[in-house]
Amino acid sequence: MIEVRDLVKVYSLGDTELRALDGVSLTVGDGEFVAVMGASGSGKSTFMNMLGCLDRPTSGEYLLDGVAVGGLSKDRLAELRNRTIGFVFQGFNLLARTSAIENVELPMLYNGMSAGQRREKAMATLAEVGLEGREHHFPNQLSGGQQQRVAIARALVNSPSLIFADEPTGNLDTKTGGEIMRIFCRLNEDKGITVVLVTHELDIAGYARRRIHFRDGRVVEDDRSGGG
Amino acid sequence: MIEVRDLVKVYSLGDTELRALDGVSLTVGDGEFVAVMGASGSGKSTFMNMLGCLDRPTSGEYLLDGVAVGGLSKDRLAELRNRTIGFVFQGFNLLARTSAIENVELPMLYNGMSAGQRREKAMATLAEVGLEGREHHFPNQLSGGQQQRVAIARALVNSPSLIFADEPTGNLDTKTGGEIMRIFCRLNEDKGITVVLVTHELDIAGYARRRIHFRDGRVVEDDRSGGG
Ligand SMILES: Nc1ncnc2c1ncn2[C@@H]1O[C@H](COP(=O)(O)OP(=O)(O)OP(=O)(O)O)[C@@H](O)[C@H]1O
Ligand SMILES: Nc1ncnc2c1ncn2[C@@H]1O[C@H](COP(=O)(O)OP(=O)(O)OP(=O)(O)O)[C@@H](O)[C@H]1O
Ligand SMILES: [Mg+2]
Ligand SMILES: [Mg+2]
């Protein structure tokens, strides 16, 4: 259960102030499947970084399962992120000097699994996103869409209860993008995982049951008429 | 005029061999507007890097305006790239410690323009892609789509005769993507600039008059029925 109230994010650049988020209030219930849309620069990634506990707002509140995230210590926040949230970055953010499989294993390093169990889980997740045979490639030995899928596999491997994905199909052809969306749908329907994803493609947004539209740092439309 | 014959690119990984390009032969005439499509990992970026003189094939020939590119010295190649080719990378490839406007000015550093002329041209090109007000931001102070537009502006600023763009609208909402495509169309129609762009979106491919489809490192379809 996600609740944000009056979320504001201000960046100062010299003598100007940029309100990347200008007062966002909304709730996302457990098990929802939400698409976030809006023009380039409208605040979507900034909002996702707040939800994913990767950044703190300038003001406003964020309650995750009733816990005020703003009041948590750095360690507690990192633990929350690692255990309950799977985050797919718009820019993938893979470690360049680490192979695909090692990138995917990263989130599992502190959850008590053995090296063998981590390797097995990572292999299975990479196969699920269609990357078997690419496990030992480094990011610069992978196509754009393959790097994106490594980032997706890394977000899924710890079986998170929340998936936040920022343009997860932006570098994927239609068929591969559809395969990824079916993974998200299956996790949402079978395991009740909450999915919030940013997209600018209407056919990707069509997989969601709710569409939130950003403009200039605010939510200007919240459309729940979608059929998932 | 672009002519490639039996272009092959092989990557060796340990004891396996990956044929990223497996014999590509085609011609692109001056002033054409071509869309390159195909599944993730099918060889599109590898092909674009060959065309953009950023990489050399394992075997095969590439003739650019009748000149065999493979036989050129490093210096001559760099000069060719800088003067005649505008390249938009799939991953943007902006310099992280350099502002947007300085990133855009880079290709102009060796063409004899004064600093004032470079600044003026860069400002105008940034405005054209909708980024006025963002000139002094650094890449990490820009949204994904804004970074992409800086990469596009940088490719256009030297008035190249060839534009190679790898997923130029992948991080742009539909409206902003349309604005970028109209820039490419105008350059193609008014100035006769040859445009080759990779996309996985059919409505973007619809701006082109020819669609080339890749699969497993080969061209499997070359469709000239498109109405630009
Ligand atoms: N340096 C490298 N070493 C090994 N394999 C590589 C290297 N670079 C690319 N490849 C492989 O070559 C194939 C083609 O890659 P390419 O980047 O051209 O694909 P693409 O069509 O652009 O894909 P996408 O749509 O995902 O961007 C991929 O399977 C990729 O894993
Ligand atoms: N560190 C920063 N400093 C200053 N401004 C920033 C910073 N990060 C983001 N911005 C600005 O905040 C605004 C919102 O950025 P954000 O990345 O959230 O947009 P977005 O909706 O994700 O866009 P896109 O669709 O292009 O990815 C943009 O105008 C951007 O220039
Ligand atoms: Mg973004
Ligand atoms: Mg590519």
Coordinates of C-alpha atoms and ligand atoms in Angstrom, one line a residue:
Chain A
M1 CA 0.0 0.0 0.0
I2 CA 1.6 3.3 -1.2
E3 CA 0.4 6.6 0.0
V4 CA 2.0 10.0 -0.9
R5 CA 0.8 13.3 0.3
D6 CA 1.9 16.7 -1.1
L7 CA 5.1 15.3 -2.5
V8 CA 7.4 18.1 -3.6
K9 CA 10.9 17.9 -5.1
V10 CA 12.8 21.1 -5.8
Y11 CA 16.1 21.4 -7.5
S12 CA 18.2 24.5 -7.2
L13 CA 20.3 25.5 -10.1
G14 CA 22.2 28.7 -9.6
D15 CA 19.5 31.3 -8.8
T16 CA 16.6 29.4 -10.4
E17 CA 14.4 26.8 -8.7
L18 CA 13.0 23.8 -10.6
R19 CA 9.9 22.2 -9.1
A20 CA 10.4 18.7 -10.6
L21 CA 7.4 17.5 -8.4
D22 CA 4.9 20.1 -7.5
G23 CA 2.6 18.6 -5.0
V24 CA 1.7 15.0 -5.7
S25 CA -0.9 13.2 -3.6
L26 CA -2.2 9.7 -4.4
T27 CA -2.7 6.2 -3.2
V28 CA -1.8 2.8 -4.8
G29 CA -3.4 -0.2 -3.3
D30 CA -1.8 -3.6 -2.9
G31 CA -1.9 -5.6 -6.1
E32 CA -2.7 -2.7 -8.4
F33 CA -1.1 -2.5 -11.9
V34 CA -0.5 1.2 -12.7
A35 CA 1.0 2.9 -15.7
V36 CA 2.6 6.4 -15.3
M37 CA 2.6 8.6 -18.4
G38 CA 3.4 12.2 -19.3
A39 CA 5.6 14.3 -21.4
S40 CA 9.4 14.2 -21.3
G41 CA 10.5 16.1 -18.2
S42 CA 7.1 16.0 -16.5
G43 CA 8.5 14.4 -13.3
K44 CA 7.8 10.7 -13.8
S45 CA 11.4 9.4 -13.0
T46 CA 11.6 11.8 -10.1
F47 CA 8.3 10.4 -8.7
M48 CA 9.5 6.8 -9.3
N49 CA 12.8 7.5 -7.4
M50 CA 10.7 8.7 -4.4
L51 CA 8.5 5.5 -4.5
G52 CA 11.6 3.3 -4.9
C53 CA 13.2 5.0 -1.8
L54 CA 16.1 6.1 -4.0
D55 CA 15.6 9.8 -3.3
R56 CA 13.9 11.9 -0.6
P57 CA 11.4 14.6 -1.3
T58 CA 12.0 18.3 -0.5
S59 CA 8.6 18.1 1.4
G60 CA 5.6 15.9 1.7
E61 CA 5.0 12.4 3.0
Y62 CA 5.5 8.9 1.7
L63 CA 3.9 6.0 3.6
L64 CA 4.8 2.5 2.6
D65 CA 2.6 -0.1 4.2
G66 CA 1.8 2.6 6.8
V67 CA 5.4 3.3 7.6
A68 CA 6.6 6.9 7.1
V69 CA 9.6 6.4 4.8
G70 CA 10.9 9.9 5.5
G71 CA 11.6 9.0 9.1
L72 CA 13.7 5.9 8.4
S73 CA 17.4 5.6 8.9
K74 CA 19.6 5.0 5.9
D75 CA 20.2 1.4 6.9
R76 CA 16.5 0.7 7.4
L77 CA 15.7 2.4 4.1
A78 CA 18.3 0.2 2.2
E79 CA 16.9 -2.9 3.8
L80 CA 13.4 -2.0 2.8
R81 CA 14.6 -1.2 -0.8
N82 CA 16.4 -4.5 -1.1
R83 CA 13.7 -6.7 0.3
T84 CA 10.4 -5.4 -0.8
I85 CA 11.2 -3.3 -3.9
G86 CA 12.4 -4.3 -7.4
F87 CA 13.4 -1.2 -9.3
V88 CA 14.1 -1.0 -13.1
F89 CA 16.0 2.2 -13.9
Q90 CA 15.3 4.2 -17.0
G91 CA 19.1 4.1 -17.7
F92 CA 19.5 0.4 -16.5
N93 CA 22.4 1.4 -14.1
L94 CA 24.2 -1.9 -14.6
L95 CA 27.7 -2.3 -13.1
A96 CA 30.0 -2.1 -16.2
R97 CA 32.8 -4.3 -14.9
T98 CA 30.4 -7.1 -13.8
S99 CA 28.9 -9.8 -16.0
A100 CA 25.1 -10.0 -16.6
I101 CA 24.7 -12.9 -14.1
E102 CA 26.7 -11.1 -11.4
N103 CA 24.6 -8.0 -11.9
V104 CA 21.4 -10.0 -11.5
E105 CA 22.8 -11.8 -8.3
L106 CA 23.6 -8.5 -6.6
P107 CA 20.3 -8.0 -4.8
M108 CA 20.5 -11.5 -3.3
L109 CA 23.9 -11.0 -1.6
Y110 CA 22.4 -10.2 1.8
N111 CA 19.4 -12.5 2.0
G112 CA 21.1 -15.6 3.3
M113 CA 21.2 -17.7 0.1
S114 CA 24.2 -19.8 -0.8
A115 CA 26.3 -18.9 -3.8
G116 CA 24.8 -22.0 -5.6
Q117 CA 21.2 -20.9 -4.8
R118 CA 21.9 -17.4 -6.0
R119 CA 23.4 -18.6 -9.3
E120 CA 20.5 -20.9 -9.9
K121 CA 17.9 -18.2 -9.2
A122 CA 19.8 -15.7 -11.4
M123 CA 20.1 -18.2 -14.3
A124 CA 16.4 -18.9 -14.1
T125 CA 15.4 -15.2 -14.1
L126 CA 17.8 -14.5 -17.0
A127 CA 16.2 -17.3 -19.0
E128 CA 12.7 -15.9 -18.2
V129 CA 13.6 -12.6 -19.9
G130 CA 15.1 -14.5 -22.8
L131 CA 18.8 -14.0 -22.1
E132 CA 20.1 -17.6 -21.6
G133 CA 23.4 -17.8 -23.3
R134 CA 24.2 -14.2 -22.4
E135 CA 24.9 -14.7 -18.7
H136 CA 28.7 -14.0 -18.9
H137 CA 28.5 -11.1 -21.3
F138 CA 29.5 -7.7 -19.8
P139 CA 27.1 -4.8 -20.4
N140 CA 29.1 -3.5 -23.3
Q141 CA 28.9 -6.9 -24.9
L142 CA 25.1 -6.7 -24.9
S143 CA 22.6 -4.9 -27.1
G144 CA 20.5 -2.0 -25.6
G145 CA 17.5 -4.2 -25.2
Q146 CA 19.6 -7.0 -23.6
Q147 CA 21.0 -4.6 -21.1
Q148 CA 17.5 -3.5 -20.3
R149 CA 16.4 -7.1 -19.7
V150 CA 19.4 -7.7 -17.4
A151 CA 18.1 -4.7 -15.4
I152 CA 14.6 -6.2 -15.3
A153 CA 15.9 -9.6 -14.2
R154 CA 17.9 -7.9 -11.4
A155 CA 14.7 -6.2 -10.2
L156 CA 12.8 -9.5 -10.1
V157 CA 15.3 -11.9 -8.7
N158 CA 14.6 -11.1 -5.0
S159 CA 10.9 -11.8 -5.4
P160 CA 9.9 -8.3 -4.4
S161 CA 6.3 -7.4 -3.4
L162 CA 6.6 -4.1 -5.3
I163 CA 7.9 -3.6 -8.8
F164 CA 8.7 0.0 -10.0
A165 CA 9.8 0.0 -13.6
D166 CA 10.9 3.2 -15.4
E167 CA 10.3 2.7 -19.2
P168 CA 11.1 -1.1 -19.0
T169 CA 10.3 -1.7 -22.7
G170 CA 11.8 1.5 -24.1
N171 CA 14.6 -0.4 -25.9
L172 CA 12.7 -3.6 -26.7
D173 CA 11.0 -4.6 -30.0
T174 CA 7.3 -5.1 -29.8
K175 CA 7.5 -8.9 -29.4
T176 CA 10.2 -8.9 -26.7
G177 CA 8.3 -6.0 -24.9
G178 CA 5.2 -8.1 -24.9
E179 CA 7.1 -11.0 -23.3
I180 CA 8.3 -8.7 -20.5
M181 CA 4.8 -7.3 -19.9
R182 CA 3.4 -10.8 -19.6
I183 CA 6.0 -11.5 -16.9
F184 CA 4.8 -8.4 -15.0
C185 CA 1.1 -9.4 -15.6
R186 CA 1.8 -12.9 -14.3
L187 CA 3.5 -11.7 -11.2
N188 CA 0.7 -9.2 -10.6
E189 CA -2.2 -11.7 -11.1
D190 CA -0.6 -14.9 -9.6
K191 CA 1.4 -13.4 -6.8
G192 CA -0.4 -10.2 -6.1
I193 CA 2.7 -8.1 -6.7
T194 CA 2.0 -4.3 -7.1
V195 CA 3.4 -3.0 -10.3
V196 CA 4.0 0.7 -11.2
L197 CA 5.6 1.3 -14.5
V198 CA 6.4 4.4 -16.5
T199 CA 5.8 4.2 -20.3
H200 CA 5.1 6.5 -23.1
E201 CA 3.6 3.7 -25.3
L202 CA -0.1 3.3 -25.3
D203 CA -0.1 -0.4 -26.0
I204 CA 2.2 -1.0 -23.0
A205 CA 0.0 1.2 -20.8
G206 CA -2.9 -1.0 -22.0
Y207 CA -1.6 -3.8 -19.8
A208 CA -2.3 -1.7 -16.7
R209 CA -5.7 -1.2 -15.1
R210 CA -5.0 2.4 -14.1
R211 CA -3.2 5.2 -15.9
I212 CA -1.7 8.2 -14.1
H213 CA -0.7 11.2 -16.2
F214 CA 1.9 13.7 -15.1
R215 CA 2.4 17.3 -16.4
D216 CA 4.9 19.8 -15.0
G217 CA 5.4 17.8 -11.8
R218 CA 1.7 17.2 -11.0
V219 CA -0.8 14.5 -11.6
V220 CA -3.3 15.9 -14.1
E221 CA -5.3 12.7 -14.8
D222 CA -5.9 9.4 -13.0
D223 CA -7.8 7.0 -15.3
R224 CA -9.1 3.8 -13.8
S225 CA -11.2 2.8 -16.7
G226 CA -8.4 0.6 -18.1
G227 CA -9.2 -3.1 -18.7
G228 CA -5.8 -4.7 -17.8
Chain B
M1 CA 25.3 7.0 -51.2
I2 CA 25.9 4.0 -48.9
E3 CA 26.9 0.6 -50.2
V4 CA 27.6 -2.4 -48.0
R5 CA 28.6 -5.8 -49.3
D6 CA 28.7 -9.0 -47.3
L7 CA 29.2 -7.2 -44.1
V8 CA 30.2 -9.6 -41.3
K9 CA 30.9 -8.8 -37.6
V10 CA 32.0 -11.6 -35.4
Y11 CA 32.6 -11.4 -31.6
S12 CA 34.7 -14.0 -29.9
L13 CA 33.7 -14.8 -26.3
G14 CA 35.9 -17.5 -24.9
D15 CA 35.5 -20.5 -27.2
T16 CA 32.2 -19.3 -28.8
E17 CA 31.8 -17.1 -31.8
L18 CA 28.9 -14.7 -32.1
R19 CA 28.0 -13.5 -35.6
A20 CA 26.4 -10.2 -34.8
L21 CA 26.2 -9.4 -38.5
D22 CA 26.1 -12.4 -40.8
G23 CA 26.4 -11.1 -44.3
V24 CA 24.6 -7.8 -45.0
S25 CA 24.5 -6.3 -48.5
L26 CA 22.4 -3.3 -49.4
T27 CA 22.5 0.2 -50.8
V28 CA 21.0 3.4 -49.5
G29 CA 20.7 6.2 -52.0
D30 CA 21.3 9.9 -51.3
G31 CA 18.2 11.5 -49.7
E32 CA 16.6 8.3 -48.6
F33 CA 14.7 8.0 -45.3
V34 CA 15.1 4.5 -44.0
A35 CA 13.8 2.8 -40.8
V36 CA 15.8 -0.2 -39.5
M37 CA 13.8 -2.6 -37.4
G38 CA 14.2 -6.1 -35.8
A39 CA 14.2 -8.0 -32.6
S40 CA 16.4 -7.1 -29.6
G41 CA 19.8 -8.5 -30.4
S42 CA 19.3 -8.8 -34.1
G43 CA 22.3 -6.7 -35.1
K44 CA 20.8 -3.2 -35.7
S45 CA 23.2 -1.2 -33.5
T46 CA 26.1 -3.2 -34.7
F47 CA 25.1 -2.3 -38.3
M48 CA 24.6 1.3 -37.4
N49 CA 28.0 1.5 -35.8
M50 CA 29.5 0.3 -39.1
L51 CA 27.6 2.9 -41.1
G52 CA 28.6 5.6 -38.7
C53 CA 32.3 4.6 -39.0
L54 CA 32.4 3.9 -35.3
D55 CA 33.4 0.3 -35.8
R56 CA 35.0 -1.9 -38.5
P57 CA 33.5 -5.1 -39.8
T58 CA 35.3 -8.5 -39.5
S59 CA 34.9 -8.8 -43.3
G60 CA 33.0 -7.2 -46.1
E61 CA 33.0 -3.8 -47.7
Y62 CA 31.5 -0.4 -46.9
L63 CA 31.6 2.3 -49.6
L64 CA 30.6 5.8 -48.6
D65 CA 30.1 8.0 -51.7
G66 CA 32.3 5.6 -53.6
V67 CA 35.1 5.6 -51.0
A68 CA 36.1 2.3 -49.4
V69 CA 35.8 3.2 -45.7
G70 CA 37.9 0.2 -44.7
G71 CA 40.9 1.5 -46.4
L72 CA 40.9 4.9 -44.6
S73 CA 43.4 5.9 -42.0
K74 CA 42.1 6.6 -38.4
D75 CA 42.5 10.4 -38.9
R76 CA 40.6 10.4 -42.3
L77 CA 37.9 8.3 -40.7
A78 CA 37.5 10.7 -37.8
E79 CA 37.3 13.6 -40.2
L80 CA 34.7 11.9 -42.3
R81 CA 32.7 11.1 -39.2
N82 CA 32.9 14.6 -37.8
R83 CA 32.0 16.4 -41.1
T84 CA 29.5 14.3 -42.9
I85 CA 27.8 12.0 -40.2
G86 CA 25.6 12.9 -37.3
F87 CA 25.2 9.9 -35.0
V88 CA 22.6 9.5 -32.3
F89 CA 23.7 6.7 -30.0
Q90 CA 21.2 4.2 -28.4
G91 CA 22.7 5.0 -25.0
F92 CA 23.1 8.8 -25.7
N93 CA 26.9 8.7 -24.8
L94 CA 26.9 12.2 -23.4
L95 CA 30.0 13.4 -21.5
A96 CA 28.9 13.3 -17.8
R97 CA 31.0 16.2 -16.6
T98 CA 30.0 18.5 -19.4
S99 CA 26.9 20.6 -19.6
A100 CA 24.2 20.1 -22.3
I101 CA 25.4 23.0 -24.4
E102 CA 29.0 22.0 -24.2
N103 CA 28.1 18.5 -25.2
V104 CA 26.3 19.9 -28.3
E105 CA 29.2 22.2 -29.2
L106 CA 31.7 19.3 -29.2
P107 CA 31.4 18.3 -32.9
M108 CA 32.0 22.0 -34.0
L109 CA 35.3 22.3 -32.2
Y110 CA 37.4 21.6 -35.3
N111 CA 35.4 23.3 -38.1
G112 CA 36.9 26.8 -37.8
M113 CA 33.9 28.5 -36.1
S114 CA 34.5 31.0 -33.4
A115 CA 33.4 30.3 -29.8
G116 CA 30.5 32.8 -30.2
Q117 CA 29.3 31.1 -33.4
R118 CA 29.4 27.7 -31.8
R119 CA 27.4 28.9 -28.8
E120 CA 24.8 30.5 -31.1
K121 CA 24.4 27.4 -33.2
A122 CA 24.2 25.1 -30.2
M123 CA 21.6 27.3 -28.5
A124 CA 19.5 27.3 -31.7
T125 CA 19.7 23.5 -32.0
L126 CA 18.8 22.9 -28.4
A127 CA 15.8 25.2 -28.8
E128 CA 14.8 23.3 -31.8
V129 CA 14.6 20.0 -29.8
G130 CA 12.7 21.8 -27.1
L131 CA 15.5 22.2 -24.5
E132 CA 15.8 26.0 -24.1
G133 CA 16.4 26.7 -20.4
R134 CA 18.3 23.4 -20.0
E135 CA 21.5 24.4 -21.7
H136 CA 23.6 24.5 -18.5
H137 CA 22.2 21.3 -16.9
F138 CA 24.5 18.4 -16.7
P139 CA 23.3 15.0 -17.9
N140 CA 22.4 13.8 -14.4
Q141 CA 20.3 16.9 -14.0
L142 CA 18.2 16.0 -17.1
S143 CA 15.4 13.6 -17.6
G144 CA 16.0 10.5 -19.8
G145 CA 14.2 12.1 -22.7
Q146 CA 16.0 15.4 -22.2
Q147 CA 19.4 13.5 -22.4
Q148 CA 18.2 11.9 -25.6
R149 CA 17.4 15.2 -27.1
V150 CA 20.8 16.6 -26.2
A151 CA 22.3 13.6 -28.1
I152 CA 20.1 14.4 -31.1
A153 CA 21.0 18.1 -31.0
R154 CA 24.7 17.1 -30.9
A155 CA 24.2 15.0 -34.0
L156 CA 22.5 17.8 -35.9
V157 CA 24.7 20.8 -35.0
N158 CA 27.4 20.3 -37.7
S159 CA 24.8 20.2 -40.4
P160 CA 25.8 16.6 -41.5
S161 CA 24.7 15.1 -44.8
L162 CA 24.0 11.8 -43.2
I163 CA 22.0 11.2 -40.0
F164 CA 22.2 7.8 -38.3
A165 CA 20.0 7.6 -35.3
D166 CA 19.7 4.5 -33.0
E167 CA 16.3 4.6 -31.3
P168 CA 16.1 8.4 -31.2
T169 CA 12.7 8.5 -29.7
G170 CA 13.0 5.5 -27.3
N171 CA 12.7 7.7 -24.2
L172 CA 10.4 10.3 -25.6
D173 CA 6.6 10.6 -25.2
T174 CA 4.5 10.5 -28.3
K175 CA 4.3 14.3 -28.7
T176 CA 8.0 15.0 -28.2
G177 CA 8.9 12.0 -30.4
G178 CA 6.7 13.4 -33.2
E179 CA 8.5 16.8 -32.9
I180 CA 11.9 15.1 -33.3
M181 CA 10.6 13.1 -36.3
R182 CA 9.4 16.3 -37.9
I183 CA 12.9 17.7 -37.6
F184 CA 14.3 14.7 -39.4
C185 CA 11.6 14.9 -42.1
R186 CA 12.3 18.6 -42.7
L187 CA 16.1 18.0 -43.0
N188 CA 15.4 15.1 -45.3
E189 CA 12.9 16.9 -47.5
D190 CA 14.3 20.4 -47.5
K191 CA 18.0 19.7 -47.4
G192 CA 18.2 16.2 -49.0
I193 CA 19.9 14.8 -45.9
T194 CA 20.0 11.0 -45.8
V195 CA 18.4 9.6 -42.7
V196 CA 18.8 6.0 -41.4
L197 CA 17.1 5.4 -38.0
V198 CA 16.5 2.4 -35.8
T199 CA 13.2 2.1 -34.2
H200 CA 10.9 -0.6 -32.8
E201 CA 7.8 1.6 -33.0
L202 CA 5.6 1.2 -36.1
D203 CA 4.3 4.8 -35.9
I204 CA 7.9 6.1 -35.9
A205 CA 8.8 3.7 -38.8
G206 CA 5.9 5.2 -40.6
Y207 CA 7.7 8.5 -41.2
A208 CA 10.3 6.6 -43.3
R209 CA 9.8 5.6 -47.0
R210 CA 11.6 2.3 -46.6
R211 CA 11.8 -0.3 -43.8
I212 CA 14.7 -2.7 -43.4
H213 CA 14.1 -5.7 -41.1
F214 CA 17.0 -7.5 -39.3
R215 CA 17.0 -11.0 -37.8
D216 CA 20.0 -12.8 -36.5
G217 CA 22.5 -10.5 -38.1
R218 CA 20.8 -10.5 -41.6
V219 CA 18.4 -8.4 -43.5
V220 CA 15.2 -10.5 -43.9
E221 CA 13.0 -7.9 -45.4
D222 CA 13.4 -4.6 -47.3
D223 CA 10.1 -2.9 -47.7
R224 CA 9.9 0.2 -50.0
S225 CA 6.1 0.5 -50.0
G226 CA 6.1 3.0 -47.2
G227 CA 4.5 6.4 -47.9
G228 CA 6.9 8.7 -45.8
Ligands
LIG1 N1 31.2 -6.5 -27.8 C1 30.4 -7.5 -28.0 N2 30.8 -8.8 -27.6 C2 30.0 -9.8 -27.8 N3 28.8 -9.8 -28.3 C3 28.3 -8.6 -28.6 C4 29.1 -7.4 -28.5 N4 28.3 -6.4 -28.9 C5 27.1 -6.9 -29.3 N5 27.1 -8.2 -29.1 C6 26.0 -9.1 -29.4 O1 25.7 -8.9 -30.8 C7 24.3 -9.1 -31.0 C8 23.7 -7.9 -31.7 O2 23.8 -6.7 -30.9 P1 23.2 -5.3 -31.3 O3 23.5 -4.3 -30.3 O4 23.6 -5.0 -32.7 O5 21.6 -5.7 -31.3 P2 20.4 -4.7 -31.6 O6 19.6 -5.2 -32.7 O7 20.8 -3.3 -31.6 O8 19.5 -4.9 -30.3 P3 18.6 -3.9 -29.4 O9 17.3 -3.8 -30.2 O10 18.4 -4.7 -28.1 O11 19.3 -2.7 -29.2 C9 23.6 -9.2 -29.6 O12 23.2 -10.6 -29.5 C10 24.7 -8.9 -28.6 O13 24.7 -9.7 -27.5
LIG2 N1 19.4 16.7 -10.4 C1 18.6 17.6 -11.1 N2 18.9 18.9 -11.0 C2 18.1 19.7 -11.7 N3 17.0 19.4 -12.4 C3 16.7 18.1 -12.5 C4 17.5 17.1 -11.8 N4 16.9 15.9 -12.1 C5 15.8 16.1 -12.9 N5 15.7 17.5 -13.1 C6 14.6 18.1 -13.9 O1 13.4 17.7 -13.3 C7 12.4 17.5 -14.4 C8 11.8 16.2 -14.2 O2 12.7 15.2 -14.5 P1 12.2 13.7 -14.6 O3 13.5 12.9 -14.9 O4 11.4 13.3 -13.5 O5 11.3 13.7 -16.0 P2 10.6 12.5 -16.7 O6 9.1 12.7 -16.7 O7 11.1 11.1 -16.2 O8 11.1 12.6 -18.2 P3 11.5 11.6 -19.4 O9 10.2 11.1 -19.9 O10 12.2 12.4 -20.3 O11 12.3 10.5 -18.7 C9 13.1 17.7 -15.7 O12 12.8 19.0 -16.2 C10 14.6 17.7 -15.3 O13 15.3 18.6 -16.2
MG3 MG 12.3 9.7 -17.0
MG4 MG 20.5 -1.7 -30.3

